[in-house]
PDB file of C-alpha atoms in Angstrom:
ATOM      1  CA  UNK A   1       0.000   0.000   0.000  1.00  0.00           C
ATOM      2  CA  UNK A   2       1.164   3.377  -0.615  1.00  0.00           C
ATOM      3  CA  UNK A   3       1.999   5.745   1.820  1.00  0.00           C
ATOM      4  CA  UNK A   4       0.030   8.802   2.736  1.00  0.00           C
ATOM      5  CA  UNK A   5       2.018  11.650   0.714  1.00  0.00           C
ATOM      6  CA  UNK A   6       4.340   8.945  -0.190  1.00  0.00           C
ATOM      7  CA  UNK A   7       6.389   9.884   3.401  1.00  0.00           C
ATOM      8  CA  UNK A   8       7.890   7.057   5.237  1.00  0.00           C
ATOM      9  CA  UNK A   9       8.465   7.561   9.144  1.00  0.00           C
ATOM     10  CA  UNK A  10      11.305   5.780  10.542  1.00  0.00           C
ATOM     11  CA  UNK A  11      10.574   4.617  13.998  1.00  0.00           C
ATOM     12  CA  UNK A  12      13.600   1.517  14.280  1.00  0.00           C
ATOM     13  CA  UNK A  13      16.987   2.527  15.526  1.00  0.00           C
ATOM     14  CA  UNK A  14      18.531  -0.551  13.160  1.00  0.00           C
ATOM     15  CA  UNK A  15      16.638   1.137   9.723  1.00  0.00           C
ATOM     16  CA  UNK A  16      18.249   4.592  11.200  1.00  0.00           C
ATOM     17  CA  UNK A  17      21.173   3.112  10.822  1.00  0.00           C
ATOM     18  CA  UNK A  18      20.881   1.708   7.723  1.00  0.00           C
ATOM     19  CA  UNK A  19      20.193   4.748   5.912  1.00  0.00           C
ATOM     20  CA  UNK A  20      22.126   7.407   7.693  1.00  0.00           C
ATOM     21  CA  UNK A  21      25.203   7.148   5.314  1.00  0.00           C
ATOM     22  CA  UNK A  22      26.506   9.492   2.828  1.00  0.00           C
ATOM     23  CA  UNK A  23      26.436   6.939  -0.412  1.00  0.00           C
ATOM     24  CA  UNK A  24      22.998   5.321   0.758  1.00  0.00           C
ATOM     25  CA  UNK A  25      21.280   8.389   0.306  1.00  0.00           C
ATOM     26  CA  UNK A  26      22.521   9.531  -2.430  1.00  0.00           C
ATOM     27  CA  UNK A  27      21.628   6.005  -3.852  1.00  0.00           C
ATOM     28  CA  UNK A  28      18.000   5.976  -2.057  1.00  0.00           C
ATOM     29  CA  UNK A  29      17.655   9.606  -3.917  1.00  0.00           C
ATOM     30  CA  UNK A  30      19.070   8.003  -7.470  1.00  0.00           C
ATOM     31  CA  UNK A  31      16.149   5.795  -6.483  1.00  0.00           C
ATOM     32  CA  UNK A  32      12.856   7.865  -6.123  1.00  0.00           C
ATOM     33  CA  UNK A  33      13.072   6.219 -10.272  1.00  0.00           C
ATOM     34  CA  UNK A  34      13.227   2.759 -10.742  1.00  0.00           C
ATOM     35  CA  UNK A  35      16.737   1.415 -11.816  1.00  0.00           C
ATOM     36  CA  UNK A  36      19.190  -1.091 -11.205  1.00  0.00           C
ATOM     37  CA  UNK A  37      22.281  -0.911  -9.106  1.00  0.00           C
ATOM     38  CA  UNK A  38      24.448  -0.506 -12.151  1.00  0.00           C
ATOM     39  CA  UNK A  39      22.428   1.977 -13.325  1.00  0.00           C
ATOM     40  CA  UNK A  40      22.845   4.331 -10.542  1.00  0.00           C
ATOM     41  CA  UNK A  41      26.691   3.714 -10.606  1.00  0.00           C
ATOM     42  CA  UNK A  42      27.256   4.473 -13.713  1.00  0.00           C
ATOM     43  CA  UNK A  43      24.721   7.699 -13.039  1.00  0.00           C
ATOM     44  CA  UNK A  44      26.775   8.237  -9.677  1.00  0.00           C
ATOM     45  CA  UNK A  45      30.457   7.453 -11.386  1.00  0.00           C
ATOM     46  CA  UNK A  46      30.840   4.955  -8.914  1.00  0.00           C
ATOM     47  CA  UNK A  47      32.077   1.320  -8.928  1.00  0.00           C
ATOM     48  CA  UNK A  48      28.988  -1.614  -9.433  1.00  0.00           C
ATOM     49  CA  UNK A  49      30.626  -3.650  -6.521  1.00  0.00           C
ATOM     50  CA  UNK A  50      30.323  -0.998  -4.140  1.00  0.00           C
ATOM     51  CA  UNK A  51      26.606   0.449  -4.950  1.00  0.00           C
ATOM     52  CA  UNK A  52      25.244  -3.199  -5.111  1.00  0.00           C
ATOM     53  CA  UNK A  53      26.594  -3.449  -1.843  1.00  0.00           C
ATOM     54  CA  UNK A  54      24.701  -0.578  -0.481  1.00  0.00           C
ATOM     55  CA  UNK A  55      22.002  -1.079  -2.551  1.00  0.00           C
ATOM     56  CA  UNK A  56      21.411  -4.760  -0.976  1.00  0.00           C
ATOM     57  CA  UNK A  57      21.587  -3.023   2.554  1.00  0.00           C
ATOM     58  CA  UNK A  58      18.893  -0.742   1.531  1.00  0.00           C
ATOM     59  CA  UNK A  59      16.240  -3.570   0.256  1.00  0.00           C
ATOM     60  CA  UNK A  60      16.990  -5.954   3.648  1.00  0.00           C
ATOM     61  CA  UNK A  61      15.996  -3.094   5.778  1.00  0.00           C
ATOM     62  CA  UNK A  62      13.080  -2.172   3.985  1.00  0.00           C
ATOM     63  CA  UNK A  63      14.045   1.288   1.951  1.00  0.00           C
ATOM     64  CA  UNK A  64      13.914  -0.169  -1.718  1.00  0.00           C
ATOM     65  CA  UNK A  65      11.372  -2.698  -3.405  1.00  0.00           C
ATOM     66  CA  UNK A  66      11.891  -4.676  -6.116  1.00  0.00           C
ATOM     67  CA  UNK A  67      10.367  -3.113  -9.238  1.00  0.00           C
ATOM     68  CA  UNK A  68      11.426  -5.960 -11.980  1.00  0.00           C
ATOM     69  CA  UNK A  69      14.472  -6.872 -14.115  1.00  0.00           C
ATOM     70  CA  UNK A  70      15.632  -5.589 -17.049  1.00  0.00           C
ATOM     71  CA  UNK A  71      17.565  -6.825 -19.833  1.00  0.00           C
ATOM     72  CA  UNK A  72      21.197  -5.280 -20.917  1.00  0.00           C
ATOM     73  CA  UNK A  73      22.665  -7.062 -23.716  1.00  0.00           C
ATOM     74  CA  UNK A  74      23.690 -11.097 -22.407  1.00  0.00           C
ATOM     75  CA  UNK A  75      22.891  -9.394 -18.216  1.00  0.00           C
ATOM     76  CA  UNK A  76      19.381  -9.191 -16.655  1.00  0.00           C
ATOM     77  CA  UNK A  77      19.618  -6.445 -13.891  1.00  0.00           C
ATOM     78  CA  UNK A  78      17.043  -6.578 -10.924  1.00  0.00           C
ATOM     79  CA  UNK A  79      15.643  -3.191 -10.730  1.00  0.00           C
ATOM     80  CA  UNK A  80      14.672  -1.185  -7.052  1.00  0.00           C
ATOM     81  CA  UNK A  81      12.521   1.577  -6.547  1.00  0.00           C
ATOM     82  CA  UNK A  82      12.831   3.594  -2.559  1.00  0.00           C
ATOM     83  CA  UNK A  83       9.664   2.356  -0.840  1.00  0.00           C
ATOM     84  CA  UNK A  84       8.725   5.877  -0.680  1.00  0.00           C
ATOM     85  CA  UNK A  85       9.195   9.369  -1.925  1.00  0.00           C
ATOM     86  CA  UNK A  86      10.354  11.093   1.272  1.00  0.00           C
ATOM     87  CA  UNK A  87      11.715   9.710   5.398  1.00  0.00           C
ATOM     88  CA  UNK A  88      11.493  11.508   8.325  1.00  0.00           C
ATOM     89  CA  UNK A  89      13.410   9.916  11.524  1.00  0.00           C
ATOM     90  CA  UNK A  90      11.085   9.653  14.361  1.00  0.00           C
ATOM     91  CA  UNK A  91      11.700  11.599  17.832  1.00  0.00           C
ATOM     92  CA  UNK A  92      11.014   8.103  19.341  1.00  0.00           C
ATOM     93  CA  UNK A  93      14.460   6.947  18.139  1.00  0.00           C
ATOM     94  CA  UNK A  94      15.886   9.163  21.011  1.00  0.00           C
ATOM     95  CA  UNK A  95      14.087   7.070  23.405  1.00  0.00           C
ATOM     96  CA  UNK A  96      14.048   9.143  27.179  1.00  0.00           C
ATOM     97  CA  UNK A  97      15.980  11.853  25.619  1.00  0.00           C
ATOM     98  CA  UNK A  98      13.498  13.046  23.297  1.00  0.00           C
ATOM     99  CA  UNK A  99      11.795  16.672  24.606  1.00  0.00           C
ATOM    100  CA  UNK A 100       8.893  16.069  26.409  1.00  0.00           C
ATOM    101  CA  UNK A 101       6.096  18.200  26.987  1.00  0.00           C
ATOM    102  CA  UNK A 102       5.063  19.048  30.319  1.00  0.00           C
ATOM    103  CA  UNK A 103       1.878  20.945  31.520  1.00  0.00           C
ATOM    104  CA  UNK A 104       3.722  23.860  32.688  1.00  0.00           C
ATOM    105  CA  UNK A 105       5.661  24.506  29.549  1.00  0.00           C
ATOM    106  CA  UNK A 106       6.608  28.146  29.026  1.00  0.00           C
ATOM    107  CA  UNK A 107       3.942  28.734  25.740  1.00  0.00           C
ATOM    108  CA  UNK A 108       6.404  31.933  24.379  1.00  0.00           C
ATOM    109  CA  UNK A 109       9.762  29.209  24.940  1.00  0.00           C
ATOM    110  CA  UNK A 110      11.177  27.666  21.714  1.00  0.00           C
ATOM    111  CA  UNK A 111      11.812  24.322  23.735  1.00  0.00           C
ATOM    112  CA  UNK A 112       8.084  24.149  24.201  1.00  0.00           C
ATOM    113  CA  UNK A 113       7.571  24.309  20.660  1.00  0.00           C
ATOM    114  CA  UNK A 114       9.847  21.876  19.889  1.00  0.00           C
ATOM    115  CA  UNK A 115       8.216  19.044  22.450  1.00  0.00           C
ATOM    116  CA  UNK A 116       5.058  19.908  20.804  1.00  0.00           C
ATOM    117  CA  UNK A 117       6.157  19.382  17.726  1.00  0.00           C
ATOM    118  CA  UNK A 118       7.980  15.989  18.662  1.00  0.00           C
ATOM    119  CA  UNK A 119       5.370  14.904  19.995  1.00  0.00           C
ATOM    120  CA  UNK A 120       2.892  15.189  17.072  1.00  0.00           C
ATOM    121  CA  UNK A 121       5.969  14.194  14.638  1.00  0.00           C
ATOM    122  CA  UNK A 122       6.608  10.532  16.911  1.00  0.00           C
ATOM    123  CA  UNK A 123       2.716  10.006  17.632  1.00  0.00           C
ATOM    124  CA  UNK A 124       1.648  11.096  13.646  1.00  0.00           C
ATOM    125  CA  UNK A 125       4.434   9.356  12.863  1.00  0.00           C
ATOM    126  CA  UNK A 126       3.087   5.463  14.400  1.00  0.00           C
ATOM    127  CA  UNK A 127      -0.358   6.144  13.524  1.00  0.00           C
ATOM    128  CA  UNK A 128       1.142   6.530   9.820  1.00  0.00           C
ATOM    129  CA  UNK A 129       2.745   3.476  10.084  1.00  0.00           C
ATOM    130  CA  UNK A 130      -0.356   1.728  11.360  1.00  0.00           C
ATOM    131  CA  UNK A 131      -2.655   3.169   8.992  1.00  0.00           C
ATOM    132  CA  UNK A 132      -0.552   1.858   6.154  1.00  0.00           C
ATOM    133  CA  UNK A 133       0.156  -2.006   7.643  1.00  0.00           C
ATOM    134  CA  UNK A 134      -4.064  -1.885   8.196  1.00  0.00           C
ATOM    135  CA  UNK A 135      -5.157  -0.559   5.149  1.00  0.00           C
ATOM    136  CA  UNK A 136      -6.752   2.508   7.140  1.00  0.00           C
ATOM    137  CA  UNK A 137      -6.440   5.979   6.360  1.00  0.00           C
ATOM    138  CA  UNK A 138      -5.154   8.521   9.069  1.00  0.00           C
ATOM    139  CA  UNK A 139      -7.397  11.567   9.156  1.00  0.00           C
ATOM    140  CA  UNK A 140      -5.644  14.657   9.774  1.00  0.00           C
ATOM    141  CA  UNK A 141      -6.160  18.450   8.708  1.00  0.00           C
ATOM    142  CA  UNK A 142      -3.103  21.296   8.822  1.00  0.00           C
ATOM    143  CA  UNK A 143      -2.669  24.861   8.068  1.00  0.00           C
ATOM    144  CA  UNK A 144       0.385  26.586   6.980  1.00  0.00           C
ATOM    145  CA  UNK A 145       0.794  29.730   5.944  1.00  0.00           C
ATOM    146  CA  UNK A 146       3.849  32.785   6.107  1.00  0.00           C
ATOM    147  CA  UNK A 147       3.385  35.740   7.401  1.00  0.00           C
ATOM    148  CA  UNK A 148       5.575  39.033   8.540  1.00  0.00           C
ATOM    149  CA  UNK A 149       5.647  41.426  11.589  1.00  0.00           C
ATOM    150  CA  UNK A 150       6.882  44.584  11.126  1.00  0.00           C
ATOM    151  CA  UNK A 151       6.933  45.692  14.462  1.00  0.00           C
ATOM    152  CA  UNK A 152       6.774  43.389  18.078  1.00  0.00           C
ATOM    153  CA  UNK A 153       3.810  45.502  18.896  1.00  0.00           C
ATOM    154  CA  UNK A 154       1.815  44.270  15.698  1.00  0.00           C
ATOM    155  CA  UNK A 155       3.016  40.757  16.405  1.00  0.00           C
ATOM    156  CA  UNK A 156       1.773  40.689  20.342  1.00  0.00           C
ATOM    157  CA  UNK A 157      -1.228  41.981  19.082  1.00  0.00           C
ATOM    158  CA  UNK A 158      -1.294  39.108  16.390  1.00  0.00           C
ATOM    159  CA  UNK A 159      -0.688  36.934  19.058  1.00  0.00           C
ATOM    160  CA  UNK A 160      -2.834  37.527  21.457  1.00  0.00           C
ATOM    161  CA  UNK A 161      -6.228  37.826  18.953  1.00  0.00           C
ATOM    162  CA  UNK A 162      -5.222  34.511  17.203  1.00  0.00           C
ATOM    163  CA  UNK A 163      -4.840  32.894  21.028  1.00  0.00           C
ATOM    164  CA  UNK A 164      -8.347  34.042  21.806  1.00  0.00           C
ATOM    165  CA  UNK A 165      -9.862  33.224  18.103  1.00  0.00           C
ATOM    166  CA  UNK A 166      -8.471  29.940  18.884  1.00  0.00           C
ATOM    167  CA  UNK A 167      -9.575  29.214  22.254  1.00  0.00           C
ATOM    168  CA  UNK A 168     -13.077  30.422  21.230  1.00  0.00           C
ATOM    169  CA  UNK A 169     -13.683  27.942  18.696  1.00  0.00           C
ATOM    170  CA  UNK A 170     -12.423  24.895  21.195  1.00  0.00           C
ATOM    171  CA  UNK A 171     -15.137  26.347  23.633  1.00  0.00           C
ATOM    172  CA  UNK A 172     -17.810  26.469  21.242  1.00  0.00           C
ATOM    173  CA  UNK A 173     -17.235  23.442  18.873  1.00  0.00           C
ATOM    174  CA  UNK A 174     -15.044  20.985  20.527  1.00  0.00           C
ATOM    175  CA  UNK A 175     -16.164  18.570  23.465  1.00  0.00           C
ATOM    176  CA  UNK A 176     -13.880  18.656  27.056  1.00  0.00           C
ATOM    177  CA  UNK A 177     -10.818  16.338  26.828  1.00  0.00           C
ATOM    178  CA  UNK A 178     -11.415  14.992  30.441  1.00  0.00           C
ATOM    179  CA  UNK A 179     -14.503  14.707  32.225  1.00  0.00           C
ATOM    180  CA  UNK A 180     -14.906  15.976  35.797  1.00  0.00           C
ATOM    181  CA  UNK A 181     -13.174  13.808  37.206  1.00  0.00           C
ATOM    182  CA  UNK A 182     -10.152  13.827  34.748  1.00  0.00           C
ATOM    183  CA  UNK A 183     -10.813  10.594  33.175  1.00  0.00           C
ATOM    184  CA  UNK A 184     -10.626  10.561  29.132  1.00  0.00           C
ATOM    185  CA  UNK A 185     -14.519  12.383  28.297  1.00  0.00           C
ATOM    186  CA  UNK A 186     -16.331  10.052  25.704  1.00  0.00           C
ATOM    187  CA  UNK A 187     -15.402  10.950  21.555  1.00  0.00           C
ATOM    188  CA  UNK A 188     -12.066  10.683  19.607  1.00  0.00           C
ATOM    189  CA  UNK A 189      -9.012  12.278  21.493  1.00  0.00           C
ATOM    190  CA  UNK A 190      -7.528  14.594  18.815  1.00  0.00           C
ATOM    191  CA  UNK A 191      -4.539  17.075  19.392  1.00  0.00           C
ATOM    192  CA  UNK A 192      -4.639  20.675  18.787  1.00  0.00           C
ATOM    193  CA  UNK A 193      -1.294  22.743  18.203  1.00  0.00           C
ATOM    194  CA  UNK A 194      -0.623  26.620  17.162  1.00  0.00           C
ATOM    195  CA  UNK A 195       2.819  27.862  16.825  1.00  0.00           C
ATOM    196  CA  UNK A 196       4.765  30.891  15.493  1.00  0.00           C
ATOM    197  CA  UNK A 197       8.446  31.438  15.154  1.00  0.00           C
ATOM    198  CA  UNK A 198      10.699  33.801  13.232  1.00  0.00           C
ATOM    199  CA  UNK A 199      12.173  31.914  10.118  1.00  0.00           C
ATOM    200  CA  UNK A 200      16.349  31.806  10.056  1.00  0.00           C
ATOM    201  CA  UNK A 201      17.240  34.358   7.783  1.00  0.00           C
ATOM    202  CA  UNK A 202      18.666  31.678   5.789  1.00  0.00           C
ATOM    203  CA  UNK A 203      14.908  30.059   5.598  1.00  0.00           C
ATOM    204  CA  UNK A 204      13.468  33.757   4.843  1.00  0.00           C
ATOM    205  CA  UNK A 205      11.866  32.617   1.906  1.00  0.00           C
ATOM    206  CA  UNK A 206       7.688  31.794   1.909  1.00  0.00           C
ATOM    207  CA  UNK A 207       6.910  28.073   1.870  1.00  0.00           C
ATOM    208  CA  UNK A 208       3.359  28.770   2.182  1.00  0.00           C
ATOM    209  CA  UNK A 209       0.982  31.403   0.889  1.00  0.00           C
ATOM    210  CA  UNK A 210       0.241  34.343   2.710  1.00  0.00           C
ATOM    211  CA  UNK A 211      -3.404  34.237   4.648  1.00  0.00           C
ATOM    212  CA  UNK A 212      -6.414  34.826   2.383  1.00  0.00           C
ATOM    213  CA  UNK A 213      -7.781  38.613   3.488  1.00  0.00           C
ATOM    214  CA  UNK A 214     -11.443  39.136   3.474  1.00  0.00           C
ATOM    215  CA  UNK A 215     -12.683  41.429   0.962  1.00  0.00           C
ATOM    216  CA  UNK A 216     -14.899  44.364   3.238  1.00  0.00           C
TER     217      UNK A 216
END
């Protein structure tokens, strides 16, 4: 089955390890087409020992499929294709030392952004995975969009409105997490999470289009 958006979420510290090598990504990249492992060294100007090598180590732990042989004068190469387009590394690899989020997290800290962020990266990340071994889509929605402060003033302000926007629409539409009692309330647990940051100035290009004004 294919994976949703084609991205691949690597939750095993052995497949880490597989991949996290200099030549093995380059040859997963080669890849993303299907192709055999002399193919991609003569593409990468590389020896067909050495690739095939790599290239093995790459299909046993589960990065490349086998997408058919092909024939090249008296040879038939097998032919790989990467399992999928794109991998992110899972927070879980880091076991206990991955951030956690705690209740009292500082909301204007970067280090509480970044535990919320691991957080939904390691648990999107499994139900992924699951979804894809059970033949079950993962329902999700996301918003991204760029935007600019010219002064700190106008982004408090921005702040603070979008906090109480947000806030207002859990109130009114969403049920409570917890019952009185703080037991799990009845309904589908689903996590919420807002965040801002200044782009490096490297980064300062838009990834995402500007908000949608209103016409008044």
């Amino acid at each position: 089955m294919a994976l949703d958006n084609a991205v691949a979420v690597v939750r095993d510290g052995s497949r880490a390890a597989a991949v996290l090598h200099p030549l093995r990504l380059k040859i997963l990249g080669a890849l993303r087409e299907p192709d055999s492992a002399s193919g991609v060294a003569r593409r990468l100007n590389l020896p067909r020992q050495r690739v095939n090598y790599h290239v093995r180590e790459l299909a046993r732990a589960g990065f490349l499929s086998r997408a058919g042989d092909r024939r090249r004068g008296n040879m038939v190469e097998r032919r790989y294709v990467a399992a999928a387009r794109s991998y992110v590394l899972s927070p879980d690899l880091l076991g206990t030392l991955g951030a956690e989020v705690t209740a009292s997290g500082d909301s204007l800290a970067a280090g509480h952004l970044i535990a919320l962020l691991s957080r939904a990266h390691a648990e999107v990340g499994l139900a992924l995975q699951t979804g894809a071994e059970t033949g079950k889509r993962f329902q999700t929605f996301s918003i991204g969009c760029d935007v600019r402060f010219e002064t700190a003033e106008q982004r408090a302000w921005f702040e603070d409105a979008l906090r109480r926007a947000v806030l207002d629409v859990v109130d009114r539409l969403a049920s409570p997490a917890a019952d009185g009692a703080g037991a799990p309330a009845p309904g589908q647990l689903h996590r919420l999470i807002v965040g801002c940051y200044a782009a490096p100035r490297k980064v300062g290009q838009s990834h995402f289009p500007g908000p949608q004004r209103r016409k008044v």
